PDB file of C-alpha atoms in Angstrom:
ATOM      1  CA  MET X 156      14.639 -47.833  -9.774  1.00 65.00           C
ATOM      2  CA  ASN X 157      15.338 -46.982  -6.124  1.00 77.00           C
ATOM      3  CA  LYS X 158      17.646 -44.122  -7.180  1.00 80.00           C
ATOM      4  CA  VAL X 159      14.898 -42.631  -9.367  1.00 80.00           C
ATOM      5  CA  ASN X 160      12.358 -42.836  -6.540  1.00 81.00           C
ATOM      6  CA  GLY X 161      14.882 -41.325  -4.121  1.00 83.00           C
ATOM      7  CA  ILE X 162      15.528 -38.432  -6.506  1.00 85.00           C
ATOM      8  CA  ARG X 163      11.782 -37.886  -6.945  1.00 86.00           C
ATOM      9  CA  ILE X 164      11.197 -37.844  -3.189  1.00 86.00           C
ATOM     10  CA  PHE X 165      14.152 -35.477  -2.704  1.00 85.00           C
ATOM     11  CA  PHE X 166      12.819 -33.129  -5.395  1.00 83.00           C
ATOM     12  CA  ILE X 167       9.292 -33.138  -3.923  1.00 89.00           C
ATOM     13  CA  LEU X 168      10.604 -32.457  -0.408  1.00 84.00           C
ATOM     14  CA  THR X 169      12.820 -29.644  -1.713  1.00 88.00           C
ATOM     15  CA  VAL X 170       9.872 -28.000  -3.479  1.00 85.00           C
ATOM     16  CA  LEU X 171       7.682 -28.340  -0.374  1.00 83.00           C
ATOM     17  CA  PHE X 172      10.462 -26.898   1.798  1.00 84.00           C
ATOM     18  CA  GLY X 173      10.813 -23.944  -0.586  1.00 80.00           C
ATOM     19  CA  ILE X 174       7.069 -23.287  -0.545  1.00 83.00           C
ATOM     20  CA  GLY X 175       7.051 -23.488   3.252  1.00 79.00           C
ATOM     21  CA  CYS X 176       9.920 -21.001   3.537  1.00 75.00           C
ATOM     22  CA  TYR X 177       8.166 -18.633   1.135  1.00 77.00           C
ATOM     23  CA  GLN X 178       4.953 -18.811   3.174  1.00 79.00           C
ATOM     24  CA  ILE X 179       6.806 -18.141   6.421  1.00 79.00           C
ATOM     25  CA  LEU X 180       8.672 -15.162   4.989  1.00 75.00           C
ATOM     26  CA  ASN X 181       5.509 -13.785   3.386  1.00 73.00           C
ATOM     27  CA  PHE X 182       3.603 -14.169   6.651  1.00 66.00           C
ATOM     28  CA  GLN X 183       6.348 -12.381   8.613  1.00 59.00           C
ATOM     29  CA  ASP X 184       6.431  -9.499   6.115  1.00 53.00           C
ATOM     30  CA  THR X 185       2.703  -8.858   6.341  1.00 51.00           C
ATOM     31  CA  GLU X 186       1.959  -9.739   9.956  1.00 49.00           C
ATOM     32  CA  GLY X 187       5.230  -9.047  11.744  1.00 48.00           C
ATOM     33  CA  PRO X 188       5.100  -5.242  11.839  1.00 48.00           C
ATOM     34  CA  LEU X 189       1.419  -5.294  12.733  1.00 46.00           C
ATOM     35  CA  ARG X 190       2.058  -7.521  15.704  1.00 47.00           C
ATOM     36  CA  ALA X 191       5.026  -5.426  16.783  1.00 44.00           C
ATOM     37  CA  GLU X 192       2.872  -2.292  16.741  1.00 46.00           C
ATOM     38  CA  ALA X 193       0.152  -4.040  18.706  1.00 44.00           C
ATOM     39  CA  THR X 194       2.529  -5.279  21.380  1.00 42.00           C
ATOM     40  CA  GLU X 195       4.221  -1.905  21.737  1.00 43.00           C
ATOM     41  CA  GLN X 196       0.776  -0.301  22.099  1.00 41.00           C
ATOM     42  CA  THR X 197       1.979   2.751  20.198  1.00 40.00           C
ATOM     43  CA  GLU X 198      -0.446   5.633  20.081  1.00 43.00           C
ATOM     44  CA  ILE X 199      -1.669   5.943  16.494  1.00 43.00           C
ATOM     45  CA  LYS X 200      -3.185   8.925  14.706  1.00 43.00           C
ATOM     46  CA  GLU X 201      -5.413   8.410  11.690  1.00 44.00           C
ATOM     47  CA  ILE X 202      -4.951  10.571   8.622  1.00 43.00           C
ATOM     48  CA  GLU X 203      -6.670  10.523   5.312  1.00 46.00           C
ATOM     49  CA  THR X 204      -4.657  10.224   2.136  1.00 45.00           C
ATOM     50  CA  GLU X 205      -5.475  11.954  -1.069  1.00 46.00           C
ATOM     51  CA  THR X 206      -7.330   8.845  -2.315  1.00 46.00           C
ATOM     52  CA  GLU X 207      -9.597   8.760   0.747  1.00 47.00           C
ATOM     53  CA  GLU X 208      -8.000   5.529   2.038  1.00 48.00           C
ATOM     54  CA  GLU X 209      -7.416   5.443   5.774  1.00 50.00           C
ATOM     55  CA  LYS X 210      -3.829   5.062   6.941  1.00 54.00           C
ATOM     56  CA  THR X 211      -2.361   5.012  10.409  1.00 56.00           C
ATOM     57  CA  VAL X 212       0.773   6.921  11.298  1.00 55.00           C
ATOM     58  CA  PRO X 213       2.518   6.917  14.664  1.00 58.00           C
ATOM     59  CA  VAL X 214       2.027  10.216  16.476  1.00 55.00           C
ATOM     60  CA  SER X 215       5.770  10.623  16.932  1.00 55.00           C
ATOM     61  CA  GLN X 216       6.189  10.902  13.155  1.00 62.00           C
ATOM     62  CA  VAL X 217       5.971  14.530  12.057  1.00 65.00           C
ATOM     63  CA  ILE X 218       3.927  15.135   8.922  1.00 73.00           C
ATOM     64  CA  GLU X 219       4.558  18.392   7.166  1.00 85.00           C
ATOM     65  CA  TYR X 220       1.602  19.706   5.227  1.00 88.00           C
ATOM     66  CA  LYS X 221       2.024  22.313   2.529  1.00 92.00           C
ATOM     67  CA  PHE X 222      -1.677  23.263   2.467  1.00 93.00           C
ATOM     68  CA  ILE X 223      -4.531  23.399   4.974  1.00 93.00           C
ATOM     69  CA  ILE X 224      -8.173  23.339   3.855  1.00 93.00           C
ATOM     70  CA  VAL X 225     -10.741  25.118   6.035  1.00 93.00           C
ATOM     71  CA  GLU X 226     -14.349  26.224   5.748  1.00 93.00           C
ATOM     72  CA  GLU X 227     -15.202  29.898   5.417  1.00 92.00           C
ATOM     73  CA  GLU X 228     -18.762  31.071   4.816  1.00 92.00           C
ATOM     74  CA  ASP X 229     -19.854  27.586   3.622  1.00 92.00           C
ATOM     75  CA  TYR X 230     -17.047  27.361   1.022  1.00 93.00           C
ATOM     76  CA  LEU X 231     -13.641  25.708   1.206  1.00 93.00           C
ATOM     77  CA  THR X 232     -10.562  27.893   1.347  1.00 94.00           C
ATOM     78  CA  VAL X 233      -7.033  26.587   0.858  1.00 94.00           C
ATOM     79  CA  TYR X 234      -4.302  28.157   2.988  1.00 94.00           C
ATOM     80  CA  TYR X 235      -0.576  27.557   2.999  1.00 93.00           C
ATOM     81  CA  SER X 236       0.658  25.646   6.028  1.00 89.00           C
ATOM     82  CA  ASP X 237       1.228  28.914   7.913  1.00 90.00           C
ATOM     83  CA  LYS X 238      -2.593  29.179   8.102  1.00 88.00           C
ATOM     84  CA  ALA X 239      -2.384  32.895   7.339  1.00 91.00           C
ATOM     85  CA  THR X 240      -1.679  33.089   3.609  1.00 93.00           C
ATOM     86  CA  VAL X 241      -4.578  32.168   1.299  1.00 94.00           C
ATOM     87  CA  TYR X 242      -3.589  29.906  -1.566  1.00 93.00           C
ATOM     88  CA  GLU X 243      -7.022  29.668  -3.202  1.00 92.00           C
ATOM     89  CA  HIS X 244     -10.703  30.316  -2.564  1.00 93.00           C
ATOM     90  CA  THR X 245     -12.775  27.477  -4.015  1.00 93.00           C
ATOM     91  CA  ASP X 246     -16.358  27.095  -5.216  1.00 92.00           C
ATOM     92  CA  ILE X 247     -16.765  23.853  -3.260  1.00 92.00           C
ATOM     93  CA  GLN X 248     -19.603  24.131  -0.747  1.00 92.00           C
ATOM     94  CA  TYR X 249     -18.813  22.875   2.719  1.00 93.00           C
ATOM     95  CA  SER X 250     -22.430  21.860   3.353  1.00 91.00           C
ATOM     96  CA  ALA X 251     -22.425  19.589   0.270  1.00 91.00           C
ATOM     97  CA  LEU X 252     -19.629  17.369   1.640  1.00 91.00           C
ATOM     98  CA  GLU X 253     -20.131  14.172   3.620  1.00 92.00           C
ATOM     99  CA  ASP X 254     -20.032  14.405   7.411  1.00 92.00           C
ATOM    100  CA  SER X 255     -16.688  12.649   7.929  1.00 91.00           C
ATOM    101  CA  LEU X 256     -14.917  15.033   5.560  1.00 91.00           C
ATOM    102  CA  ARG X 257     -16.639  18.063   7.116  1.00 92.00           C
ATOM    103  CA  GLN X 258     -15.332  17.050  10.541  1.00 92.00           C
ATOM    104  CA  LYS X 259     -11.787  16.823   9.189  1.00 91.00           C
ATOM    105  CA  ILE X 260     -12.060  20.169   7.431  1.00 91.00           C
ATOM    106  CA  ARG X 261     -13.476  21.756  10.582  1.00 90.00           C
ATOM    107  CA  LYS X 262     -10.216  20.812  12.326  1.00 88.00           C
ATOM    108  CA  GLY X 263      -8.094  21.915   9.363  1.00 90.00           C
ATOM    109  CA  TYR X 264      -7.546  19.293   6.676  1.00 91.00           C
ATOM    110  CA  GLY X 265      -3.842  18.969   5.782  1.00 92.00           C
ATOM    111  CA  ILE X 266      -2.623  18.259   2.247  1.00 92.00           C
ATOM    112  CA  ARG X 267       1.014  17.332   1.630  1.00 91.00           C
ATOM    113  CA  ASP X 268       1.666  18.724  -1.853  1.00 91.00           C
ATOM    114  CA  GLU X 269       0.135  20.413  -4.895  1.00 92.00           C
ATOM    115  CA  ALA X 270      -0.595  17.156  -6.719  1.00 92.00           C
ATOM    116  CA  ALA X 271      -2.645  15.871  -3.784  1.00 91.00           C
ATOM    117  CA  LEU X 272      -4.367  19.245  -3.461  1.00 91.00           C
ATOM    118  CA  PHE X 273      -5.380  19.333  -7.119  1.00 92.00           C
ATOM    119  CA  GLU X 274      -6.632  15.736  -6.897  1.00 92.00           C
ATOM    120  CA  PHE X 275      -8.718  16.642  -3.846  1.00 91.00           C
ATOM    121  CA  LEU X 276     -10.159  19.771  -5.499  1.00 90.00           C
ATOM    122  CA  GLU X 277     -10.869  17.849  -8.699  1.00 91.00           C
ATOM    123  CA  ASN X 278     -12.731  15.130  -6.798  1.00 89.00           C
ATOM    124  CA  TYR X 279     -14.985  17.537  -4.914  1.00 85.00           C
ATOM    125  CA  SER X 280     -15.552  20.348  -7.398  1.00 81.00           C
ATOM    126  CA  SER X 281     -18.777  20.307  -9.426  1.00 64.00           C
TER     127      SER X 281
END
């Protein structure tokens, strides 16, 4: 009977140890990089992804945009990244957009690729 109880206790402790290790590793994966960034006090630049979720990217990381969206005569115009060649004139009115998006477009809203551009245009076209 003592052997059975010993095996049970060993099994329970092993399972609890495994759960504890999993929790520690899971905590380090989610919180570790965030704490490292906070302690380094890295300057962070906010960008908006194509799904309108906010992400933070270190300023030292170079982001290459294929398209830039700007406002011209109250309508959005899509330029290639050279900011000189027009890719497309849209029927999307600048004044109909929310303020936060207008501020980003006023500065030149960067889009990484055609898929993201078409998703953006689809979301805001009437």
